[in-house]
Every structure is written in C-alpha cells, then in structure tokens.
PDB file of C-alpha atoms in Angstrom:
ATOM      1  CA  UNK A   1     100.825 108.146  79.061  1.00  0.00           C
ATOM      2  CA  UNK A   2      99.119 110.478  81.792  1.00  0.00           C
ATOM      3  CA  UNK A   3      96.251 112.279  82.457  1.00  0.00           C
ATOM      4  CA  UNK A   4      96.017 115.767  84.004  1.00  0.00           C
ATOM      5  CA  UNK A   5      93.014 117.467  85.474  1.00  0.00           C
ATOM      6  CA  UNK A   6      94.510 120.821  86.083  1.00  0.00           C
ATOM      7  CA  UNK A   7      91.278 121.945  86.681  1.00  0.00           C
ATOM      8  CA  UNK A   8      90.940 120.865  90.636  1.00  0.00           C
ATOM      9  CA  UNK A   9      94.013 122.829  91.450  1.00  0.00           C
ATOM     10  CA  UNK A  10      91.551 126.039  90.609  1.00  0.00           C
ATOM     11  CA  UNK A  11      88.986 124.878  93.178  1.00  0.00           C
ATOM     12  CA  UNK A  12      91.533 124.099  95.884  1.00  0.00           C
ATOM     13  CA  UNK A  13      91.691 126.914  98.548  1.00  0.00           C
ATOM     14  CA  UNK A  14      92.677 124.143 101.686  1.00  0.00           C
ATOM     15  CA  UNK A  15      96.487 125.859 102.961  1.00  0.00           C
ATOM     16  CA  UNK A  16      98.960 123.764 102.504  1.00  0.00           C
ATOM     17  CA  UNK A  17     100.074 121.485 105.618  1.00  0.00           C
ATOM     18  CA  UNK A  18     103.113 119.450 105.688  1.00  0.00           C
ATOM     19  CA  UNK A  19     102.558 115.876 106.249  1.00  0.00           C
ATOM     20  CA  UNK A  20     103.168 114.009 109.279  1.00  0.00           C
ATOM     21  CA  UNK A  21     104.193 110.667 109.478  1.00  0.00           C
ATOM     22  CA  UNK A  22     101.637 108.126 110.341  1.00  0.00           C
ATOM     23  CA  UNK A  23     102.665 107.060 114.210  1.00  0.00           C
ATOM     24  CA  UNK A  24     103.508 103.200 115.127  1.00  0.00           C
ATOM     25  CA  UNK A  25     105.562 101.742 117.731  1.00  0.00           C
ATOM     26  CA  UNK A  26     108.584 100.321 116.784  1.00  0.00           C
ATOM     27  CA  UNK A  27     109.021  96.235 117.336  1.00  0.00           C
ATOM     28  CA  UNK A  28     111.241  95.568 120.739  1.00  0.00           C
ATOM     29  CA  UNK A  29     111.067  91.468 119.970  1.00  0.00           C
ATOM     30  CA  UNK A  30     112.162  90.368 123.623  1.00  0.00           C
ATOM     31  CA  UNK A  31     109.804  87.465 123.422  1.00  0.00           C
ATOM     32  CA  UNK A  32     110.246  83.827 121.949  1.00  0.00           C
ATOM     33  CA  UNK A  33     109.389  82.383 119.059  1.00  0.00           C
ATOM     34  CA  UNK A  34     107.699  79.456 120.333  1.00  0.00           C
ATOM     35  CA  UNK A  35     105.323  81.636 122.539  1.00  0.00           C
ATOM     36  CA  UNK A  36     101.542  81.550 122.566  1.00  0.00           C
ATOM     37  CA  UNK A  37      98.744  82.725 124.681  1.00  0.00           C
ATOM     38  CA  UNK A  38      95.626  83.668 125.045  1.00  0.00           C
ATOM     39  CA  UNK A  39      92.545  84.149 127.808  1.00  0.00           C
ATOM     40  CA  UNK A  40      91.143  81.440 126.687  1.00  0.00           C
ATOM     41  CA  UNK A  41      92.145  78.049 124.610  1.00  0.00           C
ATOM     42  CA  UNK A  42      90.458  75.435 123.397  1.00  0.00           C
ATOM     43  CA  UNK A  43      91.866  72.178 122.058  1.00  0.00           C
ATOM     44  CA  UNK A  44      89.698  70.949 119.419  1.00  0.00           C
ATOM     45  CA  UNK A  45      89.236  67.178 118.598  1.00  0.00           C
ATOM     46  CA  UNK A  46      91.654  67.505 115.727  1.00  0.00           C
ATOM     47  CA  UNK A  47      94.665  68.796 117.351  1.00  0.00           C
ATOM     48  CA  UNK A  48      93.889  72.514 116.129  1.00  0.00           C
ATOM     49  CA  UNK A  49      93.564  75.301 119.189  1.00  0.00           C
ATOM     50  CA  UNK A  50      91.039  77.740 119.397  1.00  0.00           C
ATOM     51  CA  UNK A  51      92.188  80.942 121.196  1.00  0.00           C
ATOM     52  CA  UNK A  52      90.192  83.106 122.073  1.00  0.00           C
ATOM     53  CA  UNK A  53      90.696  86.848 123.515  1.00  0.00           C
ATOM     54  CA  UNK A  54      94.350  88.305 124.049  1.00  0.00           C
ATOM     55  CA  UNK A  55      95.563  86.440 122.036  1.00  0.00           C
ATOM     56  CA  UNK A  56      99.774  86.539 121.546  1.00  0.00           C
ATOM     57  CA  UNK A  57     101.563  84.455 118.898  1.00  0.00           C
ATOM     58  CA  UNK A  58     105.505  84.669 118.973  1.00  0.00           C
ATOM     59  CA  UNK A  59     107.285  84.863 115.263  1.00  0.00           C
ATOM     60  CA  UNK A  60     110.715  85.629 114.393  1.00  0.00           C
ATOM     61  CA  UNK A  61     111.562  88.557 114.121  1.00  0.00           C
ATOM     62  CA  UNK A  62     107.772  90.081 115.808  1.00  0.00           C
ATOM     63  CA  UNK A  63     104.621  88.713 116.713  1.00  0.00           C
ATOM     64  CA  UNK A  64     100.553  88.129 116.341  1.00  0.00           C
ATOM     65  CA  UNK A  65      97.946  90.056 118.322  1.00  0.00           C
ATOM     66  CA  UNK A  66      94.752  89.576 118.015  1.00  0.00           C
ATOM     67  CA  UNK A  67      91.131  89.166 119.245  1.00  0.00           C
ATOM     68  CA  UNK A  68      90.250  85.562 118.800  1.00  0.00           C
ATOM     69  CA  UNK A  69      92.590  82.880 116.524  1.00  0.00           C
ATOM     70  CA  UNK A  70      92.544  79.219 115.320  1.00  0.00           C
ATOM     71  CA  UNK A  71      96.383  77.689 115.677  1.00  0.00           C
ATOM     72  CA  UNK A  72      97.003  74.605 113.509  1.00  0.00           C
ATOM     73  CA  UNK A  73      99.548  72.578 115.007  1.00  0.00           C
ATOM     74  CA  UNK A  74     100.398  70.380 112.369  1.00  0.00           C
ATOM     75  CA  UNK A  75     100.916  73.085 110.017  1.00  0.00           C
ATOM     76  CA  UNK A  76     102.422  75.357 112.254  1.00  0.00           C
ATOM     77  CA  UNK A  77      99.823  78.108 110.994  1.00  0.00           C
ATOM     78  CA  UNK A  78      96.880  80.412 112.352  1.00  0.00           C
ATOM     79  CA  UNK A  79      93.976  80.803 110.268  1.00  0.00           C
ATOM     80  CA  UNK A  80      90.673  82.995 111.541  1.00  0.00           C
ATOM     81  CA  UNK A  81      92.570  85.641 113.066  1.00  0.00           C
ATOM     82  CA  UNK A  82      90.321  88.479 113.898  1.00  0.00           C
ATOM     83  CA  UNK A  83      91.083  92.184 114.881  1.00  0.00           C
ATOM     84  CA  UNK A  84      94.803  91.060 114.591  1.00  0.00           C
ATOM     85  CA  UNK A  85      98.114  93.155 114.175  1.00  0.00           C
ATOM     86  CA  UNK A  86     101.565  91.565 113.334  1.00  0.00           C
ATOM     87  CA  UNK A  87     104.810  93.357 113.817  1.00  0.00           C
ATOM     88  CA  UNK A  88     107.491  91.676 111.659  1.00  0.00           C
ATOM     89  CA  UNK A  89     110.874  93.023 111.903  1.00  0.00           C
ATOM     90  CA  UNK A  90     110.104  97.312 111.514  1.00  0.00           C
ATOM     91  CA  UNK A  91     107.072  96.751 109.777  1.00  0.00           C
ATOM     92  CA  UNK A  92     103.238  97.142 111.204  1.00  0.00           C
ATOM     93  CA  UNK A  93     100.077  95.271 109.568  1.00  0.00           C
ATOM     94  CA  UNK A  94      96.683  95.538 111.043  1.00  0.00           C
ATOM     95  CA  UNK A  95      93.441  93.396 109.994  1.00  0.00           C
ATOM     96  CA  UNK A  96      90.038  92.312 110.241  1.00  0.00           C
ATOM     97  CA  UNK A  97      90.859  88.952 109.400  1.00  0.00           C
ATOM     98  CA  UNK A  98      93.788  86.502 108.211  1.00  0.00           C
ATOM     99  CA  UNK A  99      95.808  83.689 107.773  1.00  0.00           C
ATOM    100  CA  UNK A 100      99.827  83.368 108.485  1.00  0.00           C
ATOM    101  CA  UNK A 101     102.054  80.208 108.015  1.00  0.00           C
ATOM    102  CA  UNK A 102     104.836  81.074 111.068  1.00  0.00           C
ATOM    103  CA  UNK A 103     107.462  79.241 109.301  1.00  0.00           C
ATOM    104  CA  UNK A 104     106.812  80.486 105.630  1.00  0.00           C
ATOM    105  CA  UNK A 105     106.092  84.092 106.644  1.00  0.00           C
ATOM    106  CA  UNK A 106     103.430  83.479 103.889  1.00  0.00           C
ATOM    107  CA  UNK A 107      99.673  85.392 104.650  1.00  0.00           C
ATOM    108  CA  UNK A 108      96.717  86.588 103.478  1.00  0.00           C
ATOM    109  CA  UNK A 109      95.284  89.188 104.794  1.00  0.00           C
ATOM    110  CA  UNK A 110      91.492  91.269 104.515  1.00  0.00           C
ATOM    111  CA  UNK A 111      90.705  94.981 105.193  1.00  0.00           C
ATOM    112  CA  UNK A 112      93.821  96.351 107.189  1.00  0.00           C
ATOM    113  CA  UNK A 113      96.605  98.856 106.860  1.00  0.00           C
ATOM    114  CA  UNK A 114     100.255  98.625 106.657  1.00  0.00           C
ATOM    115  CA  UNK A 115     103.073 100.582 108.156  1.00  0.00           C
ATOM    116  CA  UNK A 116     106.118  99.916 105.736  1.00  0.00           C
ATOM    117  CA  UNK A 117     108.326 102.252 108.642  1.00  0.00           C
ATOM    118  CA  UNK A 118     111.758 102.500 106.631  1.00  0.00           C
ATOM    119  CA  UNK A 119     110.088 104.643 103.822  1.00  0.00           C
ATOM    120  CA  UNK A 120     106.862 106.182 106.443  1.00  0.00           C
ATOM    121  CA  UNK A 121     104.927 104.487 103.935  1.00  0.00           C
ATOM    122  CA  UNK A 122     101.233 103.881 105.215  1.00  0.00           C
ATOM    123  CA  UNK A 123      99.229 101.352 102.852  1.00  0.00           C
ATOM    124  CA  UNK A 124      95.371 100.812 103.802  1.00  0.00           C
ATOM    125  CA  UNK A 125      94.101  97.700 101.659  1.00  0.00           C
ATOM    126  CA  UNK A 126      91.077  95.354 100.572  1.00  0.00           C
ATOM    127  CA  UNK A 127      93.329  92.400 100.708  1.00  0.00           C
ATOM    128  CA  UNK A 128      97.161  91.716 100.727  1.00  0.00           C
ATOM    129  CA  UNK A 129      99.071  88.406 100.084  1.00  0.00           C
ATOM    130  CA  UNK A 130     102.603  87.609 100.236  1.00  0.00           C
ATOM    131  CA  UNK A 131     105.125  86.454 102.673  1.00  0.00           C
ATOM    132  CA  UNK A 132     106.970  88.465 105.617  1.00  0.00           C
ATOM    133  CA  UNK A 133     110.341  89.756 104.782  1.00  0.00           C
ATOM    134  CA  UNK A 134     110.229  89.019 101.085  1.00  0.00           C
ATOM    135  CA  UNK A 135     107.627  90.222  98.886  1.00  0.00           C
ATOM    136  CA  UNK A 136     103.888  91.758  99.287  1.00  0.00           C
ATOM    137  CA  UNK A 137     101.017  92.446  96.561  1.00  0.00           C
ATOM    138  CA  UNK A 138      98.252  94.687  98.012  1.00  0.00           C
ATOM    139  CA  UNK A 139      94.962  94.857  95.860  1.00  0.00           C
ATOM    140  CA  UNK A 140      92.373  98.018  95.820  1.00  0.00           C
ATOM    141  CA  UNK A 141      95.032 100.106  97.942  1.00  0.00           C
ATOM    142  CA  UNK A 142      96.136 103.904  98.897  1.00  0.00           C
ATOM    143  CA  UNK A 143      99.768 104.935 100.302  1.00  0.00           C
ATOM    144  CA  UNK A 144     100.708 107.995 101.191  1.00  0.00           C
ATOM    145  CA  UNK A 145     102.823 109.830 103.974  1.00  0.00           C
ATOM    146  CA  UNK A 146     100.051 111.795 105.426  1.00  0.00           C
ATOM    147  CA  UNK A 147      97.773 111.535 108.550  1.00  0.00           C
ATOM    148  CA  UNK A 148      94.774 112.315 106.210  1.00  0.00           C
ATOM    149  CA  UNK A 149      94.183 112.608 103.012  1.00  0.00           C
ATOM    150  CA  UNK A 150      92.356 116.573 103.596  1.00  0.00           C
ATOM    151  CA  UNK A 151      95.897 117.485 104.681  1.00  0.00           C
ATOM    152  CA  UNK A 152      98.024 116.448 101.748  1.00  0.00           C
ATOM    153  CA  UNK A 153      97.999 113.561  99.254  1.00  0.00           C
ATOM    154  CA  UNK A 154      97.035 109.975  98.363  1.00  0.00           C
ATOM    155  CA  UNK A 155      97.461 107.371  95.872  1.00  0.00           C
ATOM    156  CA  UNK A 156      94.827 105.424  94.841  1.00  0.00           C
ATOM    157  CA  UNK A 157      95.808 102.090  93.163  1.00  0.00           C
ATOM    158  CA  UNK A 158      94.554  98.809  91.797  1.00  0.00           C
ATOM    159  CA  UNK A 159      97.480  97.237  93.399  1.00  0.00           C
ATOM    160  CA  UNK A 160     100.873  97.914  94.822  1.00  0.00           C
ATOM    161  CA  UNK A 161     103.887  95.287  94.613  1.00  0.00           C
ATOM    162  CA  UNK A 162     106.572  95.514  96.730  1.00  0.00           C
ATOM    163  CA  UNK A 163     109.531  92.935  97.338  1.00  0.00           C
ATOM    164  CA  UNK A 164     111.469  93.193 100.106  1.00  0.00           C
ATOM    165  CA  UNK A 165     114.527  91.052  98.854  1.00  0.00           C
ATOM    166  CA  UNK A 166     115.417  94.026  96.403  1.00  0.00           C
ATOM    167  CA  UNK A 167     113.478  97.202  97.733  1.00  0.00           C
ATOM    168  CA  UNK A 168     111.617  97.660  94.656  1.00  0.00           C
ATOM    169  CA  UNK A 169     107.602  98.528  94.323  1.00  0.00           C
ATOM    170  CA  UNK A 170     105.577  98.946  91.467  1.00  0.00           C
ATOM    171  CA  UNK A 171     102.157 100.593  91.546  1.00  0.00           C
ATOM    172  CA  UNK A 172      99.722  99.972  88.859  1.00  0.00           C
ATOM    173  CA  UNK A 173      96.181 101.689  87.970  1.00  0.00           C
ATOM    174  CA  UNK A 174      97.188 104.731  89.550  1.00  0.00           C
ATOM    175  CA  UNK A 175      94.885 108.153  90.852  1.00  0.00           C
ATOM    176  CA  UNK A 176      97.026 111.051  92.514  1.00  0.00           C
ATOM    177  CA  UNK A 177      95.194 113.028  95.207  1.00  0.00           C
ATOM    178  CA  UNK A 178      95.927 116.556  96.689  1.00  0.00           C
ATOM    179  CA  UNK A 179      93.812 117.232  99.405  1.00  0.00           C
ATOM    180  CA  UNK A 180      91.082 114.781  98.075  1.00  0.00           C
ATOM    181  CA  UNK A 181      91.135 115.977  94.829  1.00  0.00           C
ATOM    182  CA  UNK A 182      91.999 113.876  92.112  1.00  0.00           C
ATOM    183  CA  UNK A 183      94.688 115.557  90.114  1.00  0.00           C
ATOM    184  CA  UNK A 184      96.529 112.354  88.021  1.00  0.00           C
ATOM    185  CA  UNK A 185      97.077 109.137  86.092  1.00  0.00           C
ATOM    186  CA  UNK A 186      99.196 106.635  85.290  1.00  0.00           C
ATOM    187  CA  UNK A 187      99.197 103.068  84.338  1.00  0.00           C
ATOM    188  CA  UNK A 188     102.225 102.088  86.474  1.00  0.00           C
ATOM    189  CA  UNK A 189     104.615 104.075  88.500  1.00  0.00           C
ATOM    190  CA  UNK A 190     107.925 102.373  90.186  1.00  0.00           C
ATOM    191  CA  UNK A 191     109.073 103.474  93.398  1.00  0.00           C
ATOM    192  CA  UNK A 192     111.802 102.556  95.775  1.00  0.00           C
ATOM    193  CA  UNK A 193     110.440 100.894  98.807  1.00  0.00           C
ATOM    194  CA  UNK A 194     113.891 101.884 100.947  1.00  0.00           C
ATOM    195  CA  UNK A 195     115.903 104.805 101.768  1.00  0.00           C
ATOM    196  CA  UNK A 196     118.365 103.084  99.642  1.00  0.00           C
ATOM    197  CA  UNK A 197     120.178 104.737  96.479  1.00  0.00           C
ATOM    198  CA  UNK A 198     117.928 103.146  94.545  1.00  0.00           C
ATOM    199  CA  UNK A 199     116.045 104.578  91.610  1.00  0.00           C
ATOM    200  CA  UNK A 200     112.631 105.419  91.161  1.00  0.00           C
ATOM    201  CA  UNK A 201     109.900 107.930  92.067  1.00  0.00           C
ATOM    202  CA  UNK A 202     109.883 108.870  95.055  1.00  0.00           C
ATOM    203  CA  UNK A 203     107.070 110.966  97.329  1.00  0.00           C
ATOM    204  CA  UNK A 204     105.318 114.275  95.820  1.00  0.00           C
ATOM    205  CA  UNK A 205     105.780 117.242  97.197  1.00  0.00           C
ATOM    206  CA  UNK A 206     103.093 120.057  97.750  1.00  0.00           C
ATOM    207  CA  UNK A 207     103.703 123.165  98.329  1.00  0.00           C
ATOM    208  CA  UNK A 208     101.693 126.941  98.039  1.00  0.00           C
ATOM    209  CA  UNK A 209     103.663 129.374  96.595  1.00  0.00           C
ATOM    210  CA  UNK A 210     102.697 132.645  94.837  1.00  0.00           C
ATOM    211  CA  UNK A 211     101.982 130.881  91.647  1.00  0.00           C
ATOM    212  CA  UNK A 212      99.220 128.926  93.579  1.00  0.00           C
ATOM    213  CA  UNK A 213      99.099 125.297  94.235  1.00  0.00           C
ATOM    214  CA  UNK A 214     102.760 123.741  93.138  1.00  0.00           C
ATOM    215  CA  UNK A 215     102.943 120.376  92.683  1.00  0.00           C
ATOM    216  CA  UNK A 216     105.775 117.942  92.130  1.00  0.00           C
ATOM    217  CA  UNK A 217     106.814 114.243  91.350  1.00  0.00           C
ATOM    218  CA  UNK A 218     110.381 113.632  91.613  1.00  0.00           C
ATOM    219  CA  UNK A 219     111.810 110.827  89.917  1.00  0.00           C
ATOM    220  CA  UNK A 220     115.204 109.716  91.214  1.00  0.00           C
ATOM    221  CA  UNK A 221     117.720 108.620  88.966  1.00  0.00           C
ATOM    222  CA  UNK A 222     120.775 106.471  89.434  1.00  0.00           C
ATOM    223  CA  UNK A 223     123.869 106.818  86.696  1.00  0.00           C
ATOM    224  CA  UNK A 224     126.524 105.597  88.422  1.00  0.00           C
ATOM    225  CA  UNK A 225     127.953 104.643  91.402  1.00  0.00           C
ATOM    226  CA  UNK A 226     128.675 108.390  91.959  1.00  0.00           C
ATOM    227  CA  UNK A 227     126.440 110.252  89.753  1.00  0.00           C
ATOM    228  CA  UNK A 228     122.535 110.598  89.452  1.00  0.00           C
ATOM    229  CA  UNK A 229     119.941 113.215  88.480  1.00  0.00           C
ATOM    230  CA  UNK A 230     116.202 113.873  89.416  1.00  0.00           C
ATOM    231  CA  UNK A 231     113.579 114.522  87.216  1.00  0.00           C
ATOM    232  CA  UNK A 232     110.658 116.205  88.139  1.00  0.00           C
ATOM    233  CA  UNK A 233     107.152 116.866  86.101  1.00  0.00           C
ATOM    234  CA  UNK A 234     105.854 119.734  87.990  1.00  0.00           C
ATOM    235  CA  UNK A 235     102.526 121.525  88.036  1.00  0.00           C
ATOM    236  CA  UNK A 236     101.831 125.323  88.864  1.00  0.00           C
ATOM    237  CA  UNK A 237      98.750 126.470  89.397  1.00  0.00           C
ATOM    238  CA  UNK A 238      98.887 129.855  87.615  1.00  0.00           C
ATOM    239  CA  UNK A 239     101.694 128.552  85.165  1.00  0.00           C
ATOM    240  CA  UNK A 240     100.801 124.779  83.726  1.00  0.00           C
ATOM    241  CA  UNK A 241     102.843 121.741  83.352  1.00  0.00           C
ATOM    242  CA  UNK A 242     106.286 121.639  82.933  1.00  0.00           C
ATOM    243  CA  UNK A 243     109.806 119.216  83.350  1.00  0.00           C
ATOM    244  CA  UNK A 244     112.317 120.505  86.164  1.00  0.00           C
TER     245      UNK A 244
END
C-alpha cells in the first residue's frame, strides 16, 4: 500500500533542475595499513593512545581522519573519534563521533553522511552500524542524488539496509520529497545499491513537461539472463496517477 498527496504537485511552481551528483574525492590508498599519526599522542597508563589533532589512521583498503581519537591497542580499535571521515574502498563516511574495529571493519557511527559513490548515492544519518565492505543499517536517514533537497528530491526513511556482499538495499518507513514537498509513502521499497543488473527500484525522475510536474519511479525488472522490463507508477500533474 501507498499514499499519494497529489495535492503538493498544485502548489509547486520551483523549475525543474536536474540533479547533480554530490562531489567527493575518490580514495588513492598509497598509504599503509599499519600507519598512524597525529599532532599530538598520548600513551595512557593502560596501553590505549590518545591522539589528538590531525589525526591519520591507515585501514585496508582507505583510512581514518579525524579531529581527536582514542586507539586501543589491544583491540586493534579507535573509539571517541570526533569530526572524523573514513574512506573505505570508493565509499565516503563523515561523523561527529564513532567507533571502528580496523580488523572487523565493524563501526558505529553518530550524525554523519555517507557517499555510497558506485550508485551517487548520498545518505545523511542519526546513526549507522555495520561493518566496511559488507553490510550497513542507517537509522532516521535521507538519500537522494541531489545537492539539495529545493532542487530535486529526497527520501526520508526510518532506516535504510544495504549489504554490500550482494548489492541489495531495502528502505523501510518511507516519505518521497520533490522539492521539499512531501509527495509519497511506502512501508518498504528495495533498491539496488550497484550499477549491477540487478533488480529493484531505482532513482525517480522529475521532470516539467506541459502536463505540469511529471513524476516517476521506475522499477527495474530482471526476467532472464537476457530479458527484463521496467515498471513505472507515474504521476502528472494535470493528468493523475497512472502505470507506464
């Protein structure tokens, strides 16, 4: 089931833009795993290290940047990371704060964004837990493709699931936005988190047309190893709802 409030497309008078892709630079990963620094360290009575501004953690596959950190030696972790970033492989996260297990991959992190760059995916969260290169669960989140959500649209979401061993995200407790403007509903939507032949809905497109404000939500589907189709509820302004 889904919800429709046709009546915001009336009200909308913004012109269409197309979106741009949100902007990150790609990972280069010249740099070790076993490399740390900072301006600062501190070694505690425990064994742990404070570090404390500048502060550069090496990973496999990317790295930790970030304000001020605590690295746990015997765990091979680093917990009270503040104003951090991690690239991992093609993918950006920045943070207030968090927690990452180097080994593992496995973190938790508060009140950041996400970069997902295979799909131009950008996901700003309350909180996301998971572990690097295999799956992620963001809580109280928005994705969308756009710089801003005035120029185009946004999901809003209770949570988004994505794991990276098969591509595959689910959204659930969903709110559609065109240009701010909340437009639809769904329980759960699944999605493709690749450019993979995989099926599953992939990004709306918004256009203006002479009908008004035209909407649509392409769902990709796979039949066969050579055939698929792609279904498409659509909304025009002037027209109503329909199935393309």
């Amino acid at each position: 089931m889904f919800a429709i409030d046709g009546s915001n497309f009336l009200s909308i008078q913004d012109r269409v833009q197309n979106c741009s892709f949100p902007q990150y630079p790609l990972l280069i990963n010249e740099d070790k795993s076993d490399v740390l620094n900072a301006s600062s360290m501190e070694i505690k009575s425990n064994g742990d290290m404070y570090l404390n501004g500048n502060v550069f953690i090496g990973l496999n596959e990317g790295k930790v940047n970030a304000d001020s950190a605590t690295f746990i030696q015997k765990q091979n972790s680093v917990k009270d990371i503040k104003n951090g970033s991690i690239y991992h492989s093609s993918n950006y996260f920045n943070f207030l704060s968090g927690y990452l297990e180097q080994k593992s991959g496995q973190l938790k992190l508060d009140n950041g964004e996400t970069f997902l760059s295979e799909r131009n995916l950008l996901i700003s969260y309350e909180s996301l837990d998971g572990n690097l290169g295999q799956f992620l669960k963001f809580r109280n989140a928005t994705l969308t493709t756009c710089n801003t959500n005035t120029q185009g649209w946004e999901i809003e979401a209770a949570s988004i699931d994505i794991d990276e061993n098969s591509s595959r995200g689910i959204i659930k407790d969903i709110k559609l936005k065109i240009f701010n403007k909340e437009v639809l509903k769904l329980p759960y939507l699944p999605f493709p988190a690749t450019t993979k032949r995989l099926s599953g809905f992939l990004e709306p497109e918004v256009s203006l047309t002479s009908d008004g404000l035209d909407l649509i939500l392409p769902y990709f589907w796979v039949l066969s190893d050579k055939s698929d189709i792609t279904i498409a509820p659509r909304i025009l302004n002037d027209r109503g709802a329909g199935i393309e």
